[in-house]
CSV table of C-alpha atoms in Angstrom, one decimal:
chain,number,residue,atom,x,y,z
A,1,MET,CA,-153.9,129.2,-35.4
A,2,ALA,CA,-150.8,127.6,-33.2
A,3,VAL,CA,-147.7,129.1,-32.6
A,4,THR,CA,-144.6,127.2,-33.8
A,5,ALA,CA,-141.2,127.3,-34.0
A,6,ALA,CA,-138.3,126.2,-36.0
A,7,LYS,CA,-134.1,127.1,-36.2
A,8,VAL,CA,-133.0,128.1,-39.6
A,9,ASN,CA,-129.6,128.9,-39.8
A,10,GLY,CA,-128.4,129.3,-36.6
A,11,GLN,CA,-131.7,131.3,-35.6
A,12,PHE,CA,-135.4,130.9,-34.7
A,13,GLN,CA,-138.4,131.9,-36.2
A,14,PHE,CA,-141.9,132.4,-35.4
A,15,SER,CA,-145.2,131.5,-37.0
A,16,GLY,CA,-148.8,131.5,-35.8
A,17,ARG,CA,-151.4,133.8,-33.9
A,18,ALA,CA,-152.1,134.0,-30.2
A,19,LEU,CA,-153.6,135.7,-27.6
A,20,ASN,CA,-150.5,135.8,-25.3
A,21,ILE,CA,-148.3,135.4,-27.8
A,22,THR,CA,-145.0,135.6,-25.3
A,23,GLU,CA,-146.6,132.8,-23.3
A,24,ALA,CA,-147.1,130.6,-26.2
A,25,LYS,CA,-143.7,131.3,-28.0
A,26,ASN,CA,-142.5,130.2,-24.6
A,27,LYS,CA,-144.2,126.9,-25.2
A,28,ALA,CA,-142.8,126.5,-28.6
A,29,LEU,CA,-139.6,126.8,-27.3
A,30,GLU,CA,-140.2,124.3,-24.8
A,31,PRO,CA,-138.3,121.3,-27.3
A,32,TYR,CA,-135.0,123.6,-27.6
A,33,ASN,CA,-134.9,124.1,-23.6
A,34,CYS,CA,-135.2,128.0,-25.0
A,35,ILE,CA,-137.2,130.8,-23.7
A,36,VAL,CA,-138.1,134.2,-24.8
A,37,HIS,CA,-135.9,136.9,-23.5
A,38,ASP,CA,-138.0,140.6,-24.5
A,39,TYR,CA,-135.9,143.9,-22.3
A,40,GLY,CA,-135.8,147.3,-23.6
A,41,ILE,CA,-132.7,149.8,-25.4
A,42,VAL,CA,-133.5,153.6,-24.8
A,43,LEU,CA,-131.6,155.4,-27.1
A,44,GLU,CA,-131.2,159.7,-27.0
A,45,LEU,CA,-132.2,160.8,-30.3
A,46,LEU,CA,-130.3,164.2,-31.9
A,47,PRO,CA,-133.2,165.2,-35.0
A,48,ASP,CA,-132.6,168.0,-37.7
A,49,ASP,CA,-135.2,170.9,-37.7
A,50,ALA,CA,-136.6,168.7,-40.3
A,51,GLN,CA,-136.7,165.0,-38.5
A,52,MET,CA,-138.0,166.7,-35.3
A,53,GLN,CA,-141.1,168.5,-37.0
A,54,THR,CA,-141.3,165.1,-38.6
A,55,LEU,CA,-142.1,163.4,-35.1
A,56,ALA,CA,-144.2,166.4,-34.0
A,57,GLN,CA,-146.9,165.3,-36.7
A,58,GLN,CA,-146.5,161.1,-35.5
A,59,ILE,CA,-147.3,162.4,-32.3
A,60,GLY,CA,-149.6,165.2,-33.4
A,61,ASN,CA,-151.3,162.6,-35.1
A,62,ALA,CA,-151.2,159.6,-33.0
A,63,ARG,CA,-152.8,162.2,-30.2
A,64,PHE,CA,-155.5,163.6,-32.9
A,65,VAL,CA,-156.9,159.4,-33.4
A,66,ARG,CA,-155.8,158.5,-29.8
A,67,ASN,CA,-158.5,160.9,-29.0
A,68,ARG,CA,-161.4,160.9,-32.1
A,69,TYR,CA,-161.7,157.1,-31.0
A,70,LEU,CA,-162.1,157.9,-27.4
A,71,SER,CA,-164.8,160.5,-28.1
A,72,ASP,CA,-165.9,158.2,-31.4
A,73,ARG,CA,-166.4,154.9,-28.9
A,74,LYS,CA,-168.1,156.9,-25.8
A,75,ASP,CA,-170.9,158.5,-28.6
A,76,TYR,CA,-171.2,155.4,-30.3
A,77,TYR,CA,-172.5,153.8,-26.7
A,78,GLN,CA,-174.7,156.0,-25.6
A,79,ALA,CA,-176.3,156.0,-29.4
A,80,THR,CA,-176.5,152.1,-29.6
A,81,LYS,CA,-175.5,150.8,-25.9
A,82,SER,CA,-173.4,148.7,-27.8
A,83,SER,CA,-169.4,149.0,-27.5
A,84,LEU,CA,-167.0,150.2,-30.5
A,85,SER,CA,-164.7,147.7,-31.2
A,86,VAL,CA,-161.2,148.5,-32.0
A,87,ASN,CA,-160.8,146.3,-35.1
A,88,GLU,CA,-164.4,147.5,-36.4
A,89,TYR,CA,-162.6,151.4,-35.8
A,90,LYS,CA,-159.9,150.1,-37.7
A,91,ALA,CA,-161.7,148.6,-40.8
A,92,HIS,CA,-164.1,151.1,-40.9
A,93,TRP,CA,-163.7,154.7,-39.3
A,94,LEU,CA,-159.7,154.8,-39.6
A,95,PRO,CA,-160.2,155.2,-43.6
A,96,LYS,CA,-162.6,157.4,-43.5
A,97,LEU,CA,-161.1,159.5,-41.1
A,98,LYS,CA,-157.6,159.6,-43.8
A,99,GLU,CA,-160.3,160.9,-46.3
A,100,ASP,CA,-161.4,163.0,-44.0
A,101,PHE,CA,-158.4,164.5,-42.4
A,102,SER,CA,-155.6,164.6,-45.0
A,103,PHE,CA,-152.4,164.9,-42.9
A,104,LEU,CA,-153.5,161.9,-40.9
A,105,ARG,CA,-152.3,160.5,-44.8
A,106,LEU,CA,-148.6,161.4,-43.3
A,107,SER,CA,-148.5,159.2,-40.7
A,108,ASP,CA,-147.2,155.7,-40.3
A,109,LYS,CA,-150.3,153.3,-40.1
A,110,PHE,CA,-148.9,151.6,-37.6
A,111,ALA,CA,-148.6,154.5,-35.4
A,112,LEU,CA,-152.0,155.4,-35.2
A,113,GLU,CA,-153.4,151.8,-35.0
A,114,ALA,CA,-151.5,151.5,-31.9
A,115,ALA,CA,-153.1,154.6,-30.8
A,116,LEU,CA,-156.0,153.3,-31.3
A,117,GLU,CA,-155.5,150.0,-28.9
A,118,HIS,CA,-153.9,151.8,-26.4
A,119,VAL,CA,-157.6,153.1,-25.8
A,120,ASP,CA,-158.6,149.7,-25.9
A,121,THR,CA,-156.3,148.7,-23.7
A,122,GLY,CA,-157.8,151.4,-21.2
A,123,TYR,CA,-161.2,150.4,-21.5
A,124,LYS,CA,-160.2,146.8,-20.7
A,125,ASN,CA,-157.8,147.9,-17.5
A,126,PHE,CA,-160.9,150.0,-16.2
A,127,PHE,CA,-163.5,147.6,-16.2
A,128,ALA,CA,-160.3,144.7,-14.9
A,129,GLY,CA,-160.7,147.0,-12.3
A,130,ARG,CA,-157.0,148.0,-12.4
A,131,ALA,CA,-157.6,151.8,-13.2
A,132,LYS,CA,-159.6,154.7,-14.1
A,133,PHE,CA,-161.5,155.4,-17.0
A,134,PRO,CA,-159.3,156.5,-19.8
A,135,LYS,CA,-159.0,160.3,-20.5
A,136,PHE,CA,-158.3,162.5,-23.7
A,137,ALA,CA,-154.4,162.7,-23.9
A,138,SER,CA,-153.2,166.3,-23.6
A,139,ARG,CA,-150.8,168.0,-26.0
A,140,TRP,CA,-149.4,169.6,-22.8
A,141,LYS,CA,-148.7,165.4,-21.0
A,142,PRO,CA,-146.2,163.1,-21.4
A,143,ALA,CA,-149.4,160.5,-22.7
A,144,GLY,CA,-149.9,163.2,-25.3
A,145,ASN,CA,-146.1,163.3,-26.2
A,146,SER,CA,-145.4,159.8,-27.2
A,147,TYR,CA,-146.4,157.2,-30.2
A,148,THR,CA,-145.9,153.9,-31.0
A,149,THR,CA,-144.5,151.7,-34.6
A,150,LYS,CA,-144.7,148.6,-35.1
A,151,TYR,CA,-141.4,146.4,-36.7
A,152,THR,CA,-142.1,145.0,-40.1
A,153,ASN,CA,-140.4,144.2,-43.8
A,154,GLY,CA,-136.7,145.9,-41.9
A,155,ASN,CA,-138.9,149.3,-41.1
A,156,ILE,CA,-137.3,150.2,-38.1
A,157,ALA,CA,-133.3,149.5,-37.7
A,158,ILE,CA,-129.9,150.3,-36.0
A,159,LEU,CA,-127.5,151.3,-38.3
A,160,GLU,CA,-124.1,153.2,-38.8
A,161,GLU,CA,-123.4,155.4,-41.4
A,162,ARG,CA,-119.4,157.3,-42.0
A,163,GLY,CA,-119.0,155.8,-38.1
A,164,LEU,CA,-121.9,157.2,-37.0
A,165,PRO,CA,-124.6,155.9,-35.0
A,166,TYR,CA,-127.9,156.5,-37.0
A,167,VAL,CA,-132.1,154.4,-36.0
A,168,LYS,CA,-134.3,154.1,-38.9
A,169,LEU,CA,-138.2,155.1,-38.1
A,170,PRO,CA,-141.2,154.6,-40.9
A,171,LYS,CA,-141.8,158.3,-42.2
A,172,VAL,CA,-139.3,159.8,-40.3
A,173,GLY,CA,-136.0,158.3,-42.0
A,174,LYS,CA,-132.8,157.8,-40.2
A,175,ILE,CA,-132.1,159.9,-37.2
A,176,ARG,CA,-128.9,160.4,-35.9
A,177,PHE,CA,-128.8,159.3,-31.9
A,178,ILE,CA,-126.0,159.0,-28.5
A,179,LEU,CA,-124.6,155.7,-28.6
A,180,PRO,CA,-124.7,154.2,-25.1
A,181,LYS,CA,-121.1,154.5,-23.4
A,182,GLY,CA,-119.3,150.8,-23.7
A,183,GLN,CA,-121.6,150.2,-26.5
A,184,THR,CA,-121.3,149.4,-30.2
A,185,VAL,CA,-123.9,149.5,-33.4
A,186,ALA,CA,-123.2,146.5,-33.2
A,187,SER,CA,-123.5,145.0,-29.6
A,188,LEU,CA,-127.3,147.2,-29.3
A,189,ILE,CA,-128.9,144.2,-31.8
A,190,PRO,CA,-127.0,141.0,-31.8
A,191,PRO,CA,-127.5,139.0,-34.2
A,192,GLY,CA,-130.5,136.6,-33.5
A,193,THR,CA,-132.7,139.4,-31.6
A,194,THR,CA,-135.9,140.9,-33.4
A,195,ILE,CA,-136.9,144.9,-32.6
A,196,LEU,CA,-140.7,144.5,-32.2
A,197,SER,CA,-141.9,147.7,-31.4
A,198,ALA,CA,-140.9,151.7,-30.5
A,199,VAL,CA,-141.9,154.2,-29.1
A,200,VAL,CA,-140.4,157.7,-29.0
A,201,LYS,CA,-140.9,160.6,-26.4
A,202,ARG,CA,-141.1,163.8,-26.6
A,203,GLU,CA,-139.9,166.1,-23.2
A,204,THR,CA,-140.1,170.1,-24.6
A,205,ASN,CA,-137.2,170.3,-27.1
A,206,HIS,CA,-135.5,166.2,-26.2
A,207,CYS,CA,-136.3,163.3,-28.2
A,208,THR,CA,-136.1,159.7,-26.6
A,209,VAL,CA,-136.4,155.6,-28.6
A,210,SER,CA,-137.2,153.1,-26.8
A,211,LEU,CA,-136.9,149.8,-28.4
A,212,GLN,CA,-138.7,146.5,-27.7
A,213,VAL,CA,-136.5,144.4,-28.4
A,214,GLU,CA,-136.8,139.9,-28.1
A,215,ALA,CA,-133.9,137.2,-27.8
A,216,VAL,CA,-133.7,133.6,-27.5
A,217,ILE,CA,-132.1,132.8,-25.0
A,218,PRO,CA,-130.8,129.6,-22.8
A,219,LYS,CA,-133.5,128.7,-20.4
A,220,PRO,CA,-132.5,129.6,-16.8
A,221,GLU,CA,-132.6,127.2,-14.0
A,222,GLN,CA,-133.9,127.7,-11.4
A,223,LEU,CA,-131.3,128.0,-8.6
A,224,MET,CA,-132.6,124.8,-5.6
A,225,GLU,CA,-129.4,125.1,-3.3
A,226,LEU,CA,-128.3,128.5,-1.7
A,227,HIS,CA,-125.7,129.0,0.5
A,228,MET,CA,-127.2,131.5,3.6
A,229,ARG,CA,-124.4,133.8,2.5
A,230,ASP,CA,-125.9,134.0,-0.5
A,231,ILE,CA,-129.0,135.5,0.6
A,232,LEU,CA,-129.9,139.5,1.0
A,233,ALA,CA,-132.8,141.0,3.0
A,234,ALA,CA,-133.9,144.5,2.6
A,235,ASP,CA,-136.0,146.8,5.2
A,236,MET,CA,-136.6,149.9,2.3
A,237,GLY,CA,-137.0,153.2,3.9
A,238,ILE,CA,-137.1,157.4,3.8
A,239,LYS,CA,-134.9,158.3,5.8
A,240,ARG,CA,-131.9,155.8,4.3
A,241,PHE,CA,-132.7,154.4,1.2
A,242,ALA,CA,-132.4,150.7,2.1
A,243,VAL,CA,-131.0,148.8,5.6
A,244,ILE,CA,-129.8,145.4,3.8
A,245,GLY,CA,-128.6,142.8,5.2
A,246,GLY,CA,-127.9,138.8,5.6
A,247,GLN,CA,-127.2,136.9,8.7
A,248,GLY,CA,-125.7,138.6,11.0
A,249,TRP,CA,-124.5,142.0,9.4
A,250,GLU,CA,-126.1,144.5,7.9
A,251,GLU,CA,-125.2,148.1,5.6
A,252,GLU,CA,-126.9,151.2,5.0
A,253,ILE,CA,-127.8,153.1,2.2
A,254,GLU,CA,-128.2,156.6,2.4
A,255,ASN,CA,-131.4,158.2,0.4
A,256,PRO,CA,-129.5,160.5,-2.0
A,257,ARG,CA,-132.9,162.2,-1.6
A,258,TRP,CA,-132.2,163.8,-5.5
A,259,ILE,CA,-135.8,166.0,-5.2
A,260,ARG,CA,-134.5,167.5,-2.2
A,261,LEU,CA,-131.3,167.8,-3.4
A,262,HIS,CA,-132.5,169.8,-6.3
A,263,GLU,CA,-135.5,171.6,-5.3
A,264,LYS,CA,-134.6,175.0,-4.8
A,265,ARG,CA,-132.6,175.2,-8.4
A,266,LEU,CA,-136.1,173.9,-9.3
A,267,ARG,CA,-138.6,176.6,-7.5
A,268,ARG,CA,-136.4,179.6,-8.8
A,269,LEU,CA,-136.9,178.4,-12.5
A,270,GLN,CA,-140.7,177.8,-11.8
A,271,GLN,CA,-140.7,180.8,-10.3
A,272,SER,CA,-139.0,182.4,-13.5
A,273,LEU,CA,-141.0,180.4,-15.9
A,274,SER,CA,-144.6,181.3,-14.3
A,275,ARG,CA,-143.0,185.3,-14.7
A,276,LYS,CA,-143.4,185.0,-18.2
A,277,GLN,CA,-145.6,185.9,-21.2
A,278,TYR,CA,-147.8,183.3,-21.0
A,279,ASP,CA,-151.3,183.3,-23.5
A,280,LYS,CA,-153.7,180.5,-21.5
A,281,LYS,CA,-156.5,180.9,-24.1
A,282,THR,CA,-153.9,179.8,-27.0
A,283,HIS,CA,-151.5,177.8,-24.9
A,284,THR,CA,-148.8,180.0,-26.7
A,285,GLY,CA,-145.8,181.5,-24.8
A,286,SER,CA,-142.8,184.2,-25.6
A,287,LYS,CA,-140.0,183.3,-26.7
A,288,ASN,CA,-138.5,183.8,-23.2
A,289,TRP,CA,-141.3,181.8,-21.4
A,290,GLN,CA,-139.9,178.5,-24.0
A,291,LYS,CA,-136.4,179.1,-22.6
A,292,ALA,CA,-137.3,178.7,-19.3
A,293,LYS,CA,-139.4,176.2,-20.1
A,294,ARG,CA,-136.9,174.4,-21.3
A,295,ARG,CA,-133.9,174.9,-18.1
A,296,VAL,CA,-137.3,173.2,-15.9
A,297,ALA,CA,-137.8,170.2,-18.0
A,298,ALA,CA,-133.8,170.1,-18.3
A,299,GLU,CA,-133.5,169.8,-14.5
A,300,GLN,CA,-136.3,167.5,-14.3
A,301,ARG,CA,-134.5,164.9,-16.7
A,302,LYS,CA,-131.9,165.4,-14.5
A,303,ILE,CA,-133.6,164.7,-11.3
A,304,LYS,CA,-135.1,161.5,-13.5
A,305,ASN,CA,-131.9,160.3,-14.7
A,306,GLN,CA,-130.0,160.5,-11.6
A,307,ARG,CA,-132.8,158.5,-9.9
A,308,LYS,CA,-132.3,155.9,-12.5
A,309,ASP,CA,-128.4,155.4,-12.8
A,310,PHE,CA,-128.4,154.9,-8.9
A,311,GLN,CA,-131.4,152.4,-9.0
A,312,HIS,CA,-129.7,150.8,-12.1
A,313,LYS,CA,-126.1,150.3,-10.3
A,314,LEU,CA,-127.6,149.5,-6.8
A,315,SER,CA,-129.8,147.0,-8.5
A,316,HIS,CA,-126.6,145.2,-10.3
A,317,LYS,CA,-124.3,144.9,-7.7
A,318,ILE,CA,-127.0,142.8,-5.3
A,319,ALA,CA,-128.2,140.7,-9.5
A,320,ALA,CA,-124.6,140.1,-9.8
A,321,ARG,CA,-123.7,139.2,-5.6
A,322,TYR,CA,-126.3,137.7,-5.2
A,323,SER,CA,-128.8,134.6,-5.7
A,324,ALA,CA,-131.8,135.3,-3.6
A,325,PHE,CA,-133.6,139.0,-3.0
A,326,LEU,CA,-136.1,139.6,-0.3
A,327,CYS,CA,-137.8,142.7,0.6
A,328,GLU,CA,-141.6,143.5,1.6
A,329,ASP,CA,-144.7,144.0,-1.0
A,330,LEU,CA,-145.3,147.3,-0.2
A,331,ASN,CA,-148.1,149.1,-1.0
A,332,ILE,CA,-146.5,151.5,-2.6
A,333,LYS,CA,-150.2,153.2,-4.6
A,334,GLY,CA,-151.9,153.5,-0.8
A,335,MET,CA,-148.8,154.8,1.1
A,336,VAL,CA,-148.5,158.6,-0.9
A,337,LYS,CA,-151.8,158.8,-0.1
A,338,ASN,CA,-150.1,160.1,3.0
A,339,HIS,CA,-149.9,163.8,1.6
A,340,LYS,CA,-146.7,164.1,4.0
A,341,LEU,CA,-144.7,161.5,3.2
A,342,ALA,CA,-145.7,161.2,-0.5
A,343,LYS,CA,-142.9,163.6,-2.0
A,344,GLU,CA,-140.1,161.6,-0.2
A,345,ILE,CA,-142.3,158.5,-1.4
A,346,SER,CA,-142.2,158.8,-4.9
A,347,SER,CA,-138.3,160.6,-5.0
A,348,VAL,CA,-137.5,157.2,-4.1
A,349,ALA,CA,-139.1,155.2,-6.3
A,350,TRP,CA,-139.1,151.3,-4.3
A,351,GLY,CA,-140.7,150.1,-6.9
A,352,GLN,CA,-139.1,151.3,-9.6
A,353,PHE,CA,-136.0,149.2,-8.0
A,354,PHE,CA,-138.3,146.8,-7.4
A,355,THR,CA,-139.2,146.0,-11.3
A,356,MET,CA,-135.3,146.4,-11.5
A,357,VAL,CA,-133.7,143.8,-9.1
A,358,ARG,CA,-136.9,141.7,-10.5
A,359,TYR,CA,-136.2,141.1,-14.2
A,360,LYS,CA,-131.9,141.2,-13.4
A,361,MET,CA,-132.4,138.3,-11.0
A,362,GLN,CA,-134.9,136.2,-12.6
A,363,ARG,CA,-133.2,136.3,-15.8
A,364,GLN,CA,-131.0,134.4,-14.4
A,365,GLY,CA,-132.4,131.4,-12.3
A,366,LYS,CA,-132.0,133.7,-9.1
A,367,TRP,CA,-135.0,134.1,-6.1
A,368,PHE,CA,-136.6,137.9,-6.2
A,369,ILE,CA,-138.6,137.2,-3.2
A,370,GLN,CA,-141.6,139.8,-1.8
A,371,VAL,CA,-143.0,139.1,1.8
A,372,ASP,CA,-146.7,139.6,3.0
A,373,ARG,CA,-147.3,143.0,3.3
A,374,TRP,CA,-149.6,142.3,6.1
A,375,TYR,CA,-146.5,140.9,7.8
A,376,PRO,CA,-145.5,143.2,10.9
A,377,SER,CA,-141.3,143.0,10.3
A,378,SER,CA,-141.5,146.2,12.2
A,379,GLN,CA,-142.7,145.4,15.6
A,380,ALA,CA,-142.3,142.0,15.9
A,381,CYS,CA,-138.9,141.0,17.7
A,382,SER,CA,-136.9,139.1,15.6
A,383,CYS,CA,-135.1,137.7,18.9
A,384,CYS,CA,-138.2,136.2,20.0
A,385,GLY,CA,-141.7,137.2,18.4
A,386,TYR,CA,-142.9,139.2,20.7
A,387,LYS,CA,-145.4,142.1,18.7
A,388,ASN,CA,-145.0,145.3,20.4
A,389,PRO,CA,-148.1,147.5,18.8
A,390,LYS,CA,-146.1,150.9,20.4
A,391,VAL,CA,-143.7,150.0,16.7
A,392,LYS,CA,-146.9,151.4,15.0
A,393,ASN,CA,-145.3,155.0,15.7
A,394,LEU,CA,-143.2,156.0,12.8
A,395,ALA,CA,-141.5,158.9,15.6
A,396,ILE,CA,-140.1,155.3,17.5
A,397,ARG,CA,-136.3,154.5,15.9
A,398,ALA,CA,-135.6,152.3,18.0
A,399,TRP,CA,-136.4,150.4,20.8
A,400,THR,CA,-136.4,147.5,23.6
A,401,CYS,CA,-138.3,144.1,23.6
A,402,PRO,CA,-140.0,144.0,27.2
A,403,HIS,CA,-140.8,140.1,26.6
A,404,CYS,CA,-136.7,139.3,26.6
A,405,GLY,CA,-134.6,142.6,26.4
A,406,ALA,CA,-133.2,142.3,23.5
A,407,TYR,CA,-132.9,146.2,22.0
A,408,HIS,CA,-134.0,146.8,18.2
A,409,ASP,CA,-133.3,149.5,16.1
A,410,ARG,CA,-136.7,149.8,14.1
A,411,ASP,CA,-135.2,149.2,10.2
A,412,VAL,CA,-132.7,146.9,10.9
A,413,ASN,CA,-135.1,144.7,13.4
A,414,ALA,CA,-137.3,144.9,10.4
A,415,LYS,CA,-134.3,143.4,8.0
A,416,ASP,CA,-133.8,140.7,10.1
A,417,ASN,CA,-137.8,139.7,10.0
A,418,ILE,CA,-137.9,140.1,6.3
A,419,PHE,CA,-135.0,137.5,6.2
A,420,GLY,CA,-136.8,135.0,8.5
A,421,GLN,CA,-139.7,135.4,6.3
A,422,GLY,CA,-137.7,135.1,3.3
A,423,ILE,CA,-136.0,132.3,4.3
A,424,ARG,CA,-139.3,130.2,5.2
A,425,SER,CA,-140.5,131.3,1.6
A,426,LEU,CA,-138.1,129.8,-0.1
A,427,GLU,CA,-138.1,126.8,1.7
A,428,ALA,CA,-141.3,126.3,1.1
A,429,ALA,CA,-140.6,126.3,-2.6
A,430,GLY,CA,-138.3,123.1,-2.1
A,431,VAL,CA,-134.8,125.5,-1.6
A,432,THR,CA,-132.9,123.7,-0.2
A,433,ILE,CA,-130.6,126.2,2.1
A,434,ALA,CA,-127.0,125.6,3.5
A,435,ALA,CA,-125.8,127.6,6.9
C-alpha cells in the first residue's frame, strides 16, 4: 500500500505502509516541497525504586525473548534447514512463550517485538556482510541492558505536572527526567512533531531514554553557489584532534585526550573494584563491590560525556559558520587494528564527530564532502603535486619537497591537499565557487 500525505489543521498525516518508510514519506511530501526530519532526544531519567524495578523487568524480559528467539532460530535451522522468520515467531511462538513464562505478560508487547526484530536485523546485517553473526545478549554488556518500545495511541509522551517534567512510558508510567539546559517541555516536542519510538538504557543505577522524533520541515535547498572563504577543510589526527582551515590559513584544534586525562583515576577505581568480594559462579558481589562498580561506571560515563560535549560544540560551530566541510574518508575500523594506536584512535572518536558534522550540515542544505581514503593527502606536495613515499612514516612531522623545495608541516600540507581535492569534488557536483 503506497504511503500518502495529507495536511489536516496545519499538520501532516500519513497513511499506508512501505519497506523504507522515510523514503516513501519524502516521496509523498514532494508536492508540498517538504521532507521528513528524524532526530533523537536523549533524556536522563530520575526513576524511584518501584520504577527502577519495573524498568529492570522490561529490560530483562526483552533480553530473555531476544536470546530465546536467537536460540530457537538456530535450532530450527539445524532441524529443518530453513529460516524461522520474525513474523512467524511473533504469530505462533511468542504467544506460547507468554503462556510458559508468566513474567512476560508484565512486558510491553512492543518491547518484546522490538527485541525479536533486533535479532532479525542482526541476521540481515550478517548475510549482507555488514556485521558478524548475532550473539546472545548479556546482562553484563550494554546490548543486554536496554529495550525499545514504539509509539501508538499516545503511550509515549512528554508531560509537565506541577512544574516538573515527566516522560510517560508503557507499563512503567510517568518518570521524572532532567530537563536539558535552555529547553522547556513545550520546546522538546513542538507542535507538528511525532514520537516514533523510545529506547531505555541502563548503566548500573543510571537510566536514560532516547526518543526518536519525526518532524516535517521545508525541504532545504542545496547551496550551489559558494565563496572560497565559506569552505573548511580538516585533517584529523591524534597529536592534534584536527588541523582545520581554508585557503591560505589554518588553525590547530588540540586533542583533549579524555581517556589519558582520566586513566590514572580510572585505573585506581578499577583496581579497587578488583579487590572487592565477587562470586564468578553466581555473578554476585558484596555491597562494597556494587559501590565500586558504580564509581567505575560514573568515571567512564564522564569520559563519554566530555567527548560528546566537545564534539557537539565544535561541530555546531563549523555547521553554523561554513557552507562546506571537507575531510578524509578514514578507514577507522582498519586503523584500530593497530594496537599501538587503538586506544588513542578510539579516544578521539572521529566517526562520531563526522556523524555530527554531517547531519548538522545536510539539514541546512550545506555540503559534507569526504575525499577518497586512497588519496595521498599526506604524501603529496600541496604546491607542485610531487608524491613523496618517505612521508608514509608517521614519525616524519615536517618535510621539504625535493621537487619544488617547499617546506611542509605534515598536517597542514594534508589539510591543503584535502581542501584542493574537495574543491574539485564540489565543482564536479556543479557547485560554483567564487574566489
